[in-house]
Amino acid sequence: MTESPTTHIPSARPTDDATAGPATAALSWREGRMYRNGVPHRILSGALHYFRVHPDLWRDRIRRIADLGLNTIDTYVAWNFHQPREDRAPGFDGWRDLERFIRTVGEEGLDVIVRPGPYICAEWSNGGLPGWITGRDLALRSSDPVFTSAVGSWFDDLIPRIAALQASEGGPVVAVQVENEFGSYGDDHAYMRWSREALTERGITELLFTADGPTELMLDGGSLPGTLMAATLGSKPEAARKLLAGRRPEEPFLVAEFWNGWFDHWGKRHHVRGVESAVHTLRGIVADNGSVSIYMAHGGTNFGLWAGANETDGRLEPVVTSYDSDAPIAEDGSFTPKFFAMREVLGAEGPLRSPERLPKLPPARAPLTHRAGLLAGLRAVPPTTTGTAPRPATFEQLGLDAGMVLYTAHPRIPAGTHQLTLTDVRDRALVFVDGTFLGIADADTRELPVAGTGKTVKLEILVENLGRINYGPTVGGHKGLLGPVLVDRRTVQGWESAPVALQEWSDAELSEALSTGAAPATGTTSATGPVAATGTASATGTGTGTGTGTANGTDTPVDAPGTPTTGFAVAQLHVDTPADTFLALPGSRRGFVWVNGFLLGRYWEIGPQVTLYCPAPLLRSGENTVTVLELEQLGAEVELRDRPELGPPEEYIEEFD
C-alpha cells in the first residue's frame, strides 16, 4: 500500500561510516515513516524460503503470497544448503539457484528482502551454519578471526549475487538484514559491525536492518547505531512499538518476523494459532503505518534431513519434517481460513490468481516389499571415508552433517551378564552384538545389559543425528558417540567409524543398499489423479506386504521370524498424471522415505506428524518408486492420502515477558 507523494523525500541514509553509501536505496525512512523511492510506503512482506519449496513450485507460491495482499517476499539464505562440504565450492544451481528465485519474485511484481545470516535459526539444521564450521575449535557468531574468515569467504561468493539484483541495479532486492536475532545469542558488537561491513564492502547499498526480540536485553545485544532496528514477535505489538520508539523515535516500526503460527517437535502436539488471535496481532502491527513480515506466509517442508532442533533443560527437541507452521498458505499451497482473514486486514482486493487448492492424487495403498536388512543394506553402500582410532569419530570429524554413523568395535566380554554403557550419545543409537539387536540407547537409556561368553564380539552401534540445534547457546553441538562406551568400568577402544550420508545418496547408493535382498516387488498400485479433493480411488496392485520378511547378511537375527522387520523396503506406484499427495506409513515406527530417489524426510510414529507431503514435481507419469529405510519395525504398506495429517492441535502463541 502506498500514498501519493507531496514532495520528494531523499533517502535517509545513516551517516555512520560503516553503512554510509549513495542516496539511491529504494527504501528509506524519516520521522517515523518508511518511504520507497520517496513515496510513503509500508513493507507488507511474507516469509518464503526457497530451500523449503520445490523449484518448480516457486512461482506458484510467490503468486499465492501476492494473492494474500503482500508486496514483498523475504527469504533466509542457508549456508549449509549451498555448501554442505568444505572441500566443495558453494552451489547456486538447481534447487540452490537463489538468483533465479529472486528474479522470479521480481517478475511477479514483488520486492525482495534477503536475510543472508550467516546464522539464520529458522528451525533449520544448525541454524544454517555448516557442520564443518561448527566442528572447528572457534567461537561461533563472534569476531573470532577464524569464524569471520570463513564467513567472509562464503560472503565473497554470495553477496555479489545479491548485490547484482538490488533495486539500484534494476532488480527486486530492497533490503538486506545484518546477521539474525543476534541479541538472543551474544553481545559482540565488533562482530555485528563486521557483519554490516561485510555486506557493504561487497556491494550492498540498499536498506540494512537488524532484527531482534523486543526486550532491552536482546536489543542491547543485537542492534547497531545507524542501522534500522526491527523487532521479531508473536504478540503484544503495542509494547514492542513503544520500546523501539523509545530508543529510536525517528525510525519506522518494522516487525521483521510476525509469528502467526509455530513449528512442531517430534513427540509433542501440532502447534496452531487461532485466526482471530493472529489477525488481532496483525492489525496492531500494521496500524499507524507499521511494516510487517508474516513468518511464515508459506512454511513449506524440511525436506531431506534439514530439520533443526531445540534444546530445553538439556533435552533435545527435534523439529518435524513438515514446516507448515499453521501459515496462511499451507504446506501444499492451499489457502486456509487464516489466509482469507489476513487478506481482508491487508486490504487486498480483486480476484485470486491462484486456485484455493492444487490437484491431489486419489487415496491409494501400495504394498511394501522388504528388500534388505538394516545392517546388510547399510554395509552394501561404501562410505565416502572411514576412520579407525582408539575413540569413535564424531560426525564432524568424518565430515558428516546429517544422517548416521555405523561404529564397529571388537571387545572381549567375560562370561555372564554385564552392563554396556554409552555415556554420551547424540542422538539415538541402535546397538547390535554379533548382528543381534541389543536395544536402543539415547538420553533416557544409556545402559543396556549384554551377555558375554568370554569371547570377542562384534559390537556395532548405529547412531542417528535427529537434528542439529538451531537456536541458543548450544548451536553447533557435535553428534555421534561423544563419550566413552563402557563394558562395566572398562572403556571399549579400537573403533571403526563409517559415515552413512543418507542426504547425499543418489539412486546408485539406494540400488546398492537394496541389492543385498532377494525379493523384488510383486505388485503396483495405481493412482490415476489428479482428481478433486473429494475424489476417492482404490489401489489396484496385487502384492502383499512382507512385514516379517527375512534379511540377508550378518544381521539376519534382527529380521528373523518373530522379531520386527527393519531395513530397506520398496513400493511401486503407477501415476497417470503427477499431482500432490501425502504419504503415510501405518505400522512403521521410525525411518526415512525416498520418492524416485529424492529423500522426502523422516517419519516417526511418536508424531505429531503422520503424513509426509510429496509435491507433484517429485512424481512422474508411469512407474514411481517409494523406498523406505525402517529402523525399528516395518509396516506392511504405504498409504497415499489426499489431505495432510499433522497431529492433534495445540494453541501456541510466542510471547516475550
XYZ file of C-alpha atoms in Angstrom:
657
model
C 0.000 0.000 0.000
C 1.407 3.404 -0.987
C 0.311 7.001 -0.837
C 0.825 9.768 -3.380
C 3.830 11.918 -2.503
C 3.644 15.638 -1.925
C 7.386 16.223 -2.099
C 10.346 14.012 -2.886
C 11.895 12.643 0.322
C 15.588 11.858 -0.126
C 16.963 8.587 1.173
C 17.641 8.980 4.869
C 20.879 7.065 4.949
C 22.784 6.876 8.226
C 25.971 8.854 8.477
C 27.870 6.094 10.306
C 30.912 5.283 8.146
C 30.142 1.569 8.368
C 26.875 1.936 6.439
C 27.265 5.195 4.544
C 26.554 4.898 0.857
C 24.980 6.663 -2.111
C 21.483 8.005 -1.517
C 19.971 5.626 -4.070
C 18.432 2.999 -1.806
C 14.838 2.186 -2.720
C 13.743 2.150 0.939
C 14.451 4.913 3.413
C 12.857 6.419 6.496
C 12.211 9.801 8.014
C 10.234 10.958 11.037
C 8.907 7.506 11.793
C 7.737 6.751 8.236
C 9.020 4.309 5.650
C 9.456 5.520 2.071
C 10.021 3.725 -1.202
C 11.639 5.964 -3.802
C 10.330 8.945 -1.872
C 6.744 7.672 -1.653
C 5.288 6.827 1.790
C 5.296 3.045 1.972
C 4.659 0.063 4.175
C 6.575 -3.172 3.811
C 3.941 -5.903 3.705
C 6.079 -8.984 3.430
C 5.699 -12.725 3.697
C 8.446 -15.194 4.537
C 9.020 -17.859 1.889
C 12.179 -19.977 1.931
C 13.330 -21.176 -1.484
C 15.091 -24.131 0.155
C 11.776 -25.422 1.573
C 9.805 -25.339 -1.687
C 10.446 -27.378 -4.827
C 11.840 -25.002 -7.506
C 9.071 -25.960 -9.928
C 6.615 -24.547 -7.381
C 8.427 -21.290 -6.560
C 6.305 -19.208 -8.917
C 3.066 -20.747 -7.682
C 3.891 -19.968 -4.054
C 5.064 -16.439 -4.914
C 1.767 -15.750 -6.656
C -0.143 -17.049 -3.665
C 1.725 -14.640 -1.411
C 0.809 -11.830 -3.790
C -2.807 -13.016 -3.579
C -2.559 -12.582 0.192
C -2.116 -8.863 -0.377
C 1.617 -8.601 0.253
C 4.106 -6.510 -1.710
C 7.354 -8.168 -0.603
C 8.846 -11.624 -0.023
C 11.677 -12.224 2.383
C 13.919 -15.252 2.499
C 16.794 -16.523 4.538
C 19.893 -17.914 2.832
C 21.028 -21.240 4.335
C 24.817 -21.504 4.069
C 24.865 -25.252 4.756
C 22.320 -25.823 1.975
C 24.716 -24.250 -0.526
C 27.983 -25.580 0.887
C 27.469 -28.764 2.928
C 31.122 -29.774 2.463
C 34.181 -27.621 2.988
C 36.084 -29.146 0.072
C 33.384 -28.174 -2.425
C 32.577 -24.673 -3.630
C 29.139 -23.307 -2.769
C 26.481 -24.398 -5.238
C 23.996 -21.990 -6.821
C 22.323 -24.217 -9.379
C 19.075 -26.189 -9.409
C 17.302 -26.028 -6.086
C 20.093 -23.748 -4.830
C 19.613 -21.146 -7.553
C 18.954 -18.211 -5.254
C 19.286 -15.725 -8.091
C 16.561 -17.466 -10.094
C 14.297 -17.353 -7.045
C 14.890 -13.632 -6.520
C 14.349 -12.877 -10.200
C 11.113 -14.876 -10.167
C 9.816 -12.800 -7.254
C 10.648 -9.652 -9.210
C 8.909 -10.966 -12.316
C 5.750 -11.330 -10.226
C 5.948 -7.663 -9.215
C 7.099 -8.062 -5.615
C 10.085 -6.691 -3.730
C 12.618 -8.967 -2.023
C 14.255 -8.806 1.401
C 17.265 -11.081 1.805
C 18.461 -12.351 5.185
C 21.892 -13.888 4.494
C 22.903 -14.677 8.079
C 25.350 -16.412 8.187
C 23.218 -17.702 11.069
C 19.512 -17.939 10.262
C 17.844 -20.002 13.054
C 14.665 -20.852 11.046
C 14.327 -24.304 12.661
C 16.868 -25.300 10.031
C 19.741 -27.674 10.771
C 22.480 -25.888 12.745
C 20.766 -22.554 12.113
C 22.180 -22.662 8.593
C 25.797 -22.977 9.709
C 27.693 -25.844 8.031
C 28.723 -28.708 10.273
C 32.281 -28.362 9.032
C 32.365 -24.851 10.527
C 30.831 -25.738 13.876
C 33.135 -28.733 14.105
C 36.133 -26.429 14.389
C 37.607 -25.015 17.569
C 36.301 -21.466 17.214
C 33.856 -19.007 18.735
C 30.718 -19.065 16.606
C 28.974 -15.817 15.733
C 31.788 -13.695 17.068
C 34.702 -11.544 15.967
C 36.952 -14.605 16.250
C 39.006 -14.233 13.049
C 38.731 -17.938 12.318
C 34.958 -17.560 12.132
C 34.855 -14.250 10.282
C 37.410 -15.508 7.767
C 35.195 -18.472 6.904
C 32.097 -16.283 6.703
C 33.998 -13.780 4.592
C 34.873 -16.464 2.051
C 31.223 -17.540 1.888
C 30.078 -13.934 1.524
C 32.606 -13.398 -1.276
C 30.562 -15.869 -3.272
C 27.078 -14.992 -2.013
C 26.781 -11.240 -1.513
C 27.805 -10.062 -5.026
C 24.984 -12.250 -6.383
C 22.512 -10.415 -4.147
C 24.079 -7.019 -4.871
C 23.605 -7.515 -8.612
C 19.864 -7.967 -8.012
C 19.345 -4.842 -5.906
C 16.732 -2.259 -6.858
C 19.548 0.163 -7.686
C 20.640 -2.341 -10.341
C 17.138 -2.868 -11.683
C 16.413 -5.898 -9.521
C 13.832 -6.547 -6.785
C 16.093 -6.603 -3.677
C 15.210 -3.602 -1.497
C 16.669 -4.575 1.887
C 19.216 -6.901 3.483
C 19.341 -7.984 7.108
C 22.527 -7.818 9.188
C 23.096 -11.172 10.947
C 19.943 -12.550 12.606
C 18.479 -12.024 16.073
C 21.999 -11.695 17.422
C 20.744 -10.167 20.672
C 19.248 -13.547 21.576
C 22.754 -15.010 21.424
C 25.527 -12.581 22.310
C 26.810 -9.034 22.646
C 29.945 -8.953 20.468
C 29.313 -5.581 18.862
C 32.585 -5.759 16.955
C 31.196 -8.829 15.209
C 27.964 -7.033 14.383
C 29.888 -4.116 12.913
C 31.974 -6.582 10.928
C 28.782 -8.237 9.666
C 27.445 -4.912 8.424
C 30.704 -4.005 6.750
C 30.877 -7.462 5.160
C 27.687 -6.559 3.295
C 28.544 -3.006 2.267
C 32.086 -3.866 1.217
C 30.689 -6.482 -1.157
C 28.256 -4.101 -2.817
C 25.085 -3.882 -0.721
C 23.694 -0.334 -0.982
C 20.019 -0.949 -0.191
C 18.425 -0.626 3.244
C 20.172 -2.518 6.036
C 18.437 -3.539 9.249
C 18.870 -5.713 12.328
C 16.112 -7.859 13.846
C 15.749 -8.870 17.494
C 13.166 -9.789 20.066
C 11.542 -6.702 21.668
C 13.318 -6.772 25.022
C 16.004 -4.490 26.429
C 18.385 -7.438 26.695
C 18.014 -8.521 23.085
C 18.063 -5.038 21.593
C 21.179 -4.176 23.579
C 22.979 -7.171 22.111
C 21.777 -7.103 18.522
C 21.165 -3.524 17.409
C 23.655 -1.244 15.658
C 23.831 2.560 15.657
C 22.942 3.912 12.251
C 21.143 0.738 11.152
C 17.361 0.361 11.215
C 16.234 -1.635 14.255
C 13.414 -4.136 13.662
C 11.568 -6.484 16.013
C 10.580 -10.149 15.875
C 7.480 -11.123 17.830
C 4.302 -13.150 18.061
C 2.168 -10.870 20.209
C 1.959 -7.539 22.036
C 2.973 -5.264 19.136
C 1.958 -2.145 21.055
C 4.552 -2.845 23.753
C 7.200 -3.523 21.113
C 6.351 -0.337 19.260
C 6.710 1.673 22.463
C 10.043 0.050 23.324
C 11.570 0.611 19.891
C 10.227 4.170 19.635
C 11.755 4.963 22.997
C 15.152 4.018 21.636
C 14.798 5.200 18.023
C 11.932 7.697 17.774
C 12.857 8.678 14.221
C 12.663 5.109 12.864
C 9.549 3.424 11.439
C 8.067 0.411 13.209
C 9.101 -2.754 11.378
C 8.300 -6.276 12.564
C 10.757 -8.426 10.627
C 9.033 -11.610 11.817
C 5.422 -11.832 12.953
C 4.964 -15.373 14.214
C 1.393 -16.057 13.175
C 1.891 -19.777 13.797
C 4.601 -22.053 15.144
C 6.664 -25.131 14.322
C 6.392 -28.640 15.764
C 8.673 -31.039 17.636
C 8.607 -34.808 17.421
C 6.695 -36.283 20.332
C 4.719 -33.101 21.042
C 1.437 -31.744 19.715
C 0.845 -29.869 16.458
C 1.052 -26.134 17.155
C -1.640 -23.898 15.733
C -2.779 -20.341 16.280
C -6.382 -19.221 16.079
C -7.371 -16.990 13.198
C -8.778 -14.232 15.411
C -5.664 -14.161 17.592
C -3.324 -13.917 14.588
C -5.452 -11.287 12.850
C -5.725 -9.184 16.002
C -1.933 -9.026 16.312
C -1.505 -8.294 12.603
C -3.888 -5.341 12.892
C -1.841 -3.996 15.787
C 1.377 -4.219 13.771
C 0.192 -2.509 10.598
C -1.701 0.219 12.471
C -0.148 3.678 12.325
C 1.980 2.866 9.253
C 3.685 -0.199 10.718
C 5.502 -2.613 8.396
C 5.487 -6.387 8.776
C 6.788 -9.679 7.511
C 4.442 -12.589 8.167
C 6.539 -15.536 9.358
C 5.718 -17.833 7.748
C 3.425 -16.785 4.910
C 4.142 -20.215 3.461
C 6.241 -22.579 5.534
C 6.992 -25.399 3.120
C 8.846 -28.560 4.103
C 12.090 -29.584 5.801
C 12.900 -31.990 3.003
C 15.713 -34.465 3.456
C 17.370 -34.161 6.847
C 17.404 -30.368 7.057
C 15.059 -30.070 10.054
C 16.694 -28.452 13.058
C 16.173 -28.987 16.773
C 15.831 -27.109 20.011
C 17.180 -27.929 23.437
C 15.253 -27.315 26.644
C 16.808 -28.123 30.024
C 19.400 -30.247 28.273
C 16.782 -32.253 26.360
C 16.902 -32.375 22.570
C 13.627 -31.475 20.829
C 13.932 -32.382 17.135
C 11.804 -30.483 14.632
C 9.452 -32.497 12.397
C 9.735 -32.791 8.625
C 6.770 -30.512 7.918
C 7.271 -26.767 8.250
C 3.600 -25.988 7.660
C 3.758 -23.657 10.684
C -0.026 -23.127 10.581
C 0.737 -20.464 7.981
C -1.984 -18.741 5.939
C -0.741 -20.692 2.903
C -0.497 -24.353 3.907
C 2.404 -26.693 3.217
C 0.792 -27.858 -0.049
C -0.099 -24.296 -1.090
C -3.743 -24.443 -0.037
C -5.416 -21.264 1.166
C -6.538 -21.532 4.789
C -9.154 -19.565 6.755
C -6.237 -17.551 8.134
C -5.327 -16.562 4.562
C -8.711 -15.019 3.867
C -8.887 -13.253 7.235
C -5.401 -11.750 6.796
C -6.189 -10.772 3.218
C -9.050 -8.671 4.494
C -6.855 -6.953 7.092
C -4.245 -6.213 4.436
C -6.857 -4.622 2.199
C -6.341 -6.964 -0.736
C -8.994 -6.645 -3.412
C -9.791 -8.305 -6.696
C -9.980 -11.950 -7.716
C -7.435 -14.549 -6.684
C -4.967 -15.553 -9.379
C -4.359 -18.966 -7.824
C -6.761 -21.836 -7.139
C -7.573 -22.385 -3.481
C -6.147 -25.901 -3.648
C -3.948 -27.712 -6.151
C -4.958 -31.135 -7.541
C -4.203 -34.231 -5.461
C -3.749 -37.883 -6.307
C -6.658 -40.039 -5.156
C -6.199 -42.040 -1.940
C -4.490 -45.373 -2.535
C -2.400 -48.046 -0.843
C 0.777 -49.699 -2.049
C 2.335 -52.824 -0.506
C 5.852 -52.565 0.892
C 8.246 -55.312 -0.146
C 11.195 -55.892 2.160
C 14.420 -55.893 0.167
C 17.365 -55.765 2.577
C 18.156 -55.975 6.273
C 19.243 -52.855 8.098
C 22.941 -53.534 8.643
C 23.362 -55.522 5.448
C 21.849 -52.732 3.393
C 23.937 -50.044 5.041
C 27.143 -52.040 4.680
C 26.452 -52.512 0.981
C 26.966 -48.777 0.374
C 30.679 -47.936 0.526
C 31.257 -44.935 2.825
C 32.977 -41.885 1.423
C 35.511 -42.146 4.225
C 36.142 -44.236 7.311
C 38.073 -43.636 10.461
C 39.883 -46.151 12.650
C 41.083 -44.889 16.002
C 41.030 -45.690 19.705
C 37.964 -43.451 20.127
C 34.843 -43.210 17.955
C 34.982 -40.345 15.470
C 32.304 -37.664 15.682
C 30.111 -36.766 12.726
C 32.148 -33.584 12.371
C 35.473 -35.431 12.271
C 34.036 -37.576 9.489
C 32.787 -34.538 7.552
C 29.194 -35.690 8.008
C 26.486 -33.087 8.501
C 23.415 -35.332 8.739
C 22.464 -38.982 8.614
C 24.047 -41.761 10.662
C 27.380 -43.279 11.606
C 27.952 -47.018 11.977
C 30.521 -47.632 14.696
C 32.214 -51.039 14.996
C 34.489 -52.413 17.738
C 35.504 -55.899 18.909
C 35.617 -56.046 22.713
C 36.049 -59.256 24.662
C 33.159 -59.687 27.085
C 33.638 -62.064 30.048
C 31.123 -64.800 30.693
C 27.932 -63.644 32.371
C 25.767 -60.544 32.174
C 27.457 -57.175 32.009
C 26.485 -53.545 31.549
C 27.129 -51.804 28.261
C 27.058 -48.030 28.787
C 27.003 -45.309 26.146
C 27.988 -42.362 28.314
C 27.133 -39.628 25.788
C 25.293 -40.491 22.581
C 23.974 -37.792 20.262
C 21.290 -38.548 19.480
C 19.861 -42.059 19.233
C 21.636 -45.379 18.802
C 20.685 -48.887 17.744
C 23.071 -51.365 19.380
C 23.934 -54.780 17.936
C 26.155 -57.580 19.246
C 27.222 -60.176 16.690
C 24.408 -58.978 14.442
C 21.700 -59.378 17.066
C 19.769 -56.314 18.125
C 20.526 -55.448 21.745
C 18.492 -52.277 22.264
C 18.154 -48.523 21.803
C 20.347 -46.039 23.628
C 19.539 -42.348 23.918
C 19.453 -39.578 26.516
C 16.977 -41.580 28.600
C 18.541 -45.009 28.218
C 22.313 -45.141 28.348
C 22.796 -48.643 29.747
C 21.968 -51.988 28.161
C 22.605 -55.482 29.585
C 24.892 -57.608 27.440
C 25.672 -61.308 27.826
C 29.246 -62.485 27.366
C 30.881 -65.845 26.829
C 34.494 -64.834 27.338
C 34.976 -64.385 23.600
C 35.441 -61.347 21.411
C 32.195 -59.968 19.986
C 31.368 -57.666 17.112
C 29.810 -54.581 18.668
C 28.009 -52.327 16.190
C 26.357 -49.058 17.176
C 24.309 -47.181 14.595
C 23.996 -43.560 15.755
C 21.413 -41.258 14.193
C 21.577 -37.480 14.175
C 17.984 -36.398 14.928
C 18.593 -32.762 14.023
C 21.178 -30.109 14.768
C 20.224 -27.407 17.265
C 19.280 -24.175 15.523
C 18.780 -21.741 18.412
C 20.536 -20.761 21.607
C 23.990 -21.204 23.112
C 24.261 -24.882 22.137
C 24.096 -24.266 18.385
C 26.966 -26.165 16.827
C 26.882 -29.105 19.224
C 28.584 -32.212 17.917
C 26.956 -35.521 17.015
C 27.913 -39.165 17.446
C 29.399 -41.149 20.299
C 30.844 -38.201 22.203
C 31.727 -40.078 25.375
C 33.301 -43.456 26.152
C 31.481 -46.716 25.563
C 31.961 -48.934 28.601
C 31.658 -52.618 29.375
C 31.138 -52.293 33.107
C 34.003 -49.951 34.053
C 36.259 -50.754 31.099
C 36.410 -48.442 28.087
C 35.926 -50.053 24.688
C 38.759 -48.966 22.392
C 39.624 -49.511 18.771
C 36.723 -48.212 16.674
C 35.917 -48.115 13.001
C 33.621 -45.170 12.231
C 31.746 -45.321 8.921
C 29.537 -42.382 7.896
C 26.140 -43.077 6.349
C 25.456 -39.902 4.372
C 21.771 -40.530 3.631
C 21.216 -36.954 2.485
C 23.841 -37.361 -0.218
C 22.661 -40.730 -1.512
C 21.698 -40.950 -5.155
C 19.824 -43.698 -6.986
C 23.127 -45.572 -7.160
C 23.522 -45.791 -3.386
C 19.887 -46.767 -2.925
C 20.319 -49.526 -5.508
C 23.399 -50.814 -3.696
C 21.517 -50.895 -0.397
C 18.607 -52.750 -1.964
C 20.817 -55.222 -3.806
C 21.527 -57.287 -0.674
C 17.933 -58.579 -0.654
C 16.339 -61.076 -2.990
C 12.599 -60.484 -3.180
C 11.519 -57.951 -5.820
C 8.288 -56.012 -5.622
C 5.358 -58.173 -6.704
C 2.676 -55.601 -7.486
C 1.926 -51.978 -8.140
C -0.742 -49.579 -7.018
C -2.402 -47.276 -9.497
C -3.288 -43.660 -8.779
C -4.978 -42.012 -11.735
C -5.241 -38.401 -10.469
C -5.344 -35.583 -10.466
C -8.847 -35.641 -9.067
C -10.882 -33.248 -6.983
C -10.138 -33.096 -3.289
C -13.233 -35.161 -2.609
C -12.366 -37.912 -5.056
C -11.545 -41.443 -3.974
C -9.630 -44.306 -5.542
C -8.527 -47.764 -4.527
C -5.241 -49.497 -5.104
C -5.085 -51.975 -7.975
C -1.868 -53.698 -7.039
C -1.936 -57.350 -6.064
C 1.195 -57.594 -3.948
C 1.124 -58.076 -0.197
C 3.342 -56.598 2.454
C 6.215 -58.604 3.851
C 6.175 -57.390 7.404
C 8.001 -60.455 8.712
C 10.477 -60.954 5.886
C 13.999 -62.249 6.385
C 17.074 -60.117 5.892
C 20.189 -61.233 4.087
C 23.584 -60.566 5.595
C 25.087 -60.913 9.035
C 22.230 -59.077 10.736
C 19.798 -61.904 9.924
C 18.796 -62.410 13.595
C 17.386 -58.880 13.661
C 14.867 -59.728 10.976
C 14.330 -63.365 11.839
C 10.748 -64.634 12.083
C 9.087 -63.434 15.255
C 11.152 -60.243 15.503
C 10.447 -56.829 13.940
C 11.492 -56.355 10.324
C 13.907 -53.487 9.770
C 15.891 -52.254 6.828
C 15.015 -51.347 3.280
C 11.685 -51.826 1.532
C 10.122 -50.558 -1.679
C 6.658 -49.877 -3.024
C 5.729 -49.293 -6.647
C 3.164 -46.695 -7.634
C 1.721 -46.063 -11.071
C 0.671 -42.471 -11.729
C -1.094 -41.280 -14.865
C -0.743 -37.545 -14.235
C 1.528 -36.334 -11.395
C -0.176 -34.390 -8.626
C 0.489 -33.662 -4.968
C -0.005 -36.416 -2.428
C 0.617 -37.161 1.241
C 2.439 -40.339 2.273
C 1.721 -42.278 5.454
C 3.341 -45.480 6.720
C 0.871 -47.243 9.015
C 2.573 -49.809 11.216
C 6.073 -48.468 10.555
C 7.813 -46.857 13.500
C 10.719 -44.644 12.523
C 12.809 -44.074 9.460
C 13.241 -42.296 6.144
C 11.355 -42.155 2.841
C 12.645 -41.577 -0.687
C 10.418 -40.922 -3.706
C 12.112 -41.687 -7.016
C 15.479 -41.291 -5.325
C 14.651 -37.998 -3.586
C 14.865 -38.075 0.223
C 11.472 -36.779 1.289
C 12.277 -36.783 5.003
C 11.950 -38.536 8.341
C 8.837 -40.197 9.755
C 8.303 -41.269 13.361
C 5.352 -42.930 14.991
C 5.537 -40.666 18.059
C 4.054 -37.875 15.917
C 2.547 -35.425 15.807
C 3.185 -35.531 12.058
C 1.663 -38.577 10.374
C 1.810 -37.747 6.646
C 4.733 -36.522 4.554
C 3.968 -34.018 1.813
C 5.103 -35.178 -1.632
C 4.818 -32.373 -4.222
C 3.815 -33.245 -7.762
C 7.230 -32.423 -9.339
C 8.780 -35.374 -7.479
C 6.482 -37.792 -9.308
C 6.434 -38.820 -12.958
C 3.876 -40.277 -15.286
C 4.111 -44.067 -15.161
C 6.009 -46.054 -12.564
C 7.245 -44.421 -9.352
C 9.314 -45.988 -6.607
C 8.924 -45.304 -2.901
C 11.902 -46.517 -0.855
C 11.694 -46.833 2.911
C 14.514 -47.280 5.406
C 12.880 -48.507 8.615
C 14.991 -48.539 11.775
C 12.670 -50.235 14.260
C 9.678 -52.047 12.740
C 8.479 -52.045 9.162
C 4.790 -51.843 8.389
C 3.060 -53.560 5.501
C 2.206 -50.672 3.193
C 2.450 -47.072 2.091
C -0.716 -45.016 2.037
C -1.361 -42.127 -0.328
C -3.745 -39.597 1.127
C -5.346 -36.501 -0.358
C -5.097 -34.453 2.842
C -2.372 -33.945 5.450
C -2.438 -35.268 8.978
C -0.137 -33.161 11.147
C -1.392 -34.346 14.526
C -3.606 -33.261 17.435
C -3.600 -29.440 17.590
C -2.492 -27.258 20.463
C -2.826 -23.457 20.548
C 0.560 -21.778 20.854
C 1.407 -18.058 20.930
C 5.003 -16.987 21.470
C 5.269 -14.127 23.955
C 8.077 -12.071 25.453
C 7.816 -11.058 29.095
